[in-house]
XYZ file of C-alpha atoms in Angstrom:
128
model
C -9.561 -33.969 5.412
C -11.918 -33.347 8.306
C -10.512 -30.018 9.506
C -9.046 -27.261 7.386
C -5.346 -26.728 7.961
C -6.073 -23.044 7.298
C -8.772 -22.601 9.946
C -6.532 -20.632 12.325
C -4.139 -19.270 9.715
C -3.710 -15.506 9.357
C -4.509 -15.494 5.654
C -3.488 -12.429 3.675
C -3.702 -11.222 0.118
C -1.135 -9.507 -2.047
C -0.661 -7.732 -5.327
C 2.171 -6.332 -7.399
C 3.254 -2.801 -8.268
C 5.896 -1.469 -10.618
C 7.493 0.928 -8.124
C 7.629 0.023 -4.439
C 8.582 3.516 -3.218
C 5.727 5.203 -5.110
C 3.371 2.594 -3.676
C 4.716 3.161 -0.158
C 4.183 6.908 -0.466
C 0.667 6.524 -1.900
C -0.560 3.988 0.648
C 1.026 5.726 3.632
C 0.668 9.432 2.751
C -2.402 9.543 0.523
C -4.495 6.699 1.953
C -2.947 7.039 5.450
C -2.390 3.325 6.075
C 0.330 2.062 8.369
C 2.914 0.626 5.979
C 6.000 -1.332 6.929
C 8.812 -2.428 4.663
C 10.788 -5.626 5.039
C 13.036 -7.573 2.677
C 11.844 -5.633 -0.373
C 8.142 -6.037 0.365
C 5.548 -3.680 1.781
C 3.049 -4.737 4.398
C -0.132 -2.703 4.413
C -1.593 -2.997 7.917
C -5.362 -2.876 7.573
C -6.712 -3.514 11.054
C -7.607 -6.546 13.138
C -3.959 -7.588 12.837
C -4.498 -8.233 9.116
C -2.202 -7.181 6.324
C -1.885 -6.992 2.568
C 1.439 -7.771 0.917
C 2.601 -5.405 -1.815
C 5.559 -6.499 -3.904
C 7.513 -5.100 -6.821
C 7.351 -6.902 -10.136
C 9.444 -5.736 -13.079
C 6.856 -6.853 -15.637
C 3.879 -5.657 -13.562
C 0.574 -5.444 -15.375
C -2.148 -3.512 -13.504
C -5.042 -5.613 -12.294
C -8.230 -5.275 -14.339
C -10.320 -5.980 -11.246
C -10.570 -4.414 -7.790
C -7.620 -5.558 -5.665
C -8.611 -3.719 -2.487
C -12.032 -2.586 -1.234
C -12.034 0.072 1.482
C -15.321 0.177 3.423
C -16.426 3.624 4.626
C -19.382 4.966 6.603
C -19.988 7.902 4.266
C -18.888 7.617 0.648
C -19.444 11.325 -0.101
C -17.037 12.344 2.664
C -14.507 9.671 1.674
C -14.517 10.641 -2.005
C -14.254 14.351 -1.163
C -11.357 13.785 1.243
C -9.442 11.505 -1.125
C -10.023 13.941 -3.998
C -8.458 16.698 -1.854
C -5.453 14.394 -1.375
C -5.032 14.049 -5.133
C -6.907 10.814 -5.838
C -8.712 10.764 -9.191
C -11.833 8.652 -9.286
C -12.777 6.667 -12.353
C -15.813 7.828 -14.313
C -17.812 5.081 -16.011
C -20.644 5.557 -18.487
C -21.217 2.031 -19.741
C -24.438 0.093 -20.253
C -23.932 -1.926 -17.067
C -21.913 0.571 -15.011
C -22.527 4.272 -14.546
C -21.012 6.695 -12.066
C -21.880 10.282 -11.255
C -19.546 13.267 -11.713
C -17.673 12.329 -8.507
C -17.153 8.760 -9.706
C -19.739 7.180 -7.388
C -21.923 4.337 -8.605
C -25.273 4.270 -6.818
C -26.991 1.458 -8.716
C -27.360 -2.194 -7.857
C -25.457 -2.702 -4.653
C -23.499 -0.566 -2.233
C -22.527 2.959 -3.226
C -19.012 2.510 -4.563
C -16.274 4.559 -6.248
C -13.155 3.226 -7.942
C -9.687 4.732 -8.247
C -6.206 3.559 -9.174
C -2.951 3.383 -7.259
C 0.262 4.690 -8.899
C 0.820 1.251 -10.498
C -2.652 1.295 -12.102
C -4.239 -1.275 -9.782
C -7.935 -0.684 -9.112
C -9.112 0.088 -5.574
C -12.504 1.145 -4.285
C -14.227 2.904 -1.455
C -17.651 1.481 -0.733
C -20.300 2.572 1.679
C -21.346 -0.013 4.246
């Protein structure tokens, strides 16, 4: 195959949740994304005409890895604003991963803070 059949495809990612309406409220009202609903799926519109598909799964198991990274210019401002909107950031104190009292990791890479959506999936804000 000399040319990828996906070269001009609008590739998108997706993940499951256990309650579509809670997810819609969280992503639209807490994270302030444009969210559309069609045929029992949510489309999270993330810019540059890209989207993330969110679908309900009755036997949903939360992801144990980050499903969505949200780049920000200033992580302190982002964490403070999301905290005011009710987001709880994860606090880690492990040998290979430590965060401060706000939940921000400042070691070995970009400053990053993790939090969970209502279905328990892990998301992050990271400073570019």
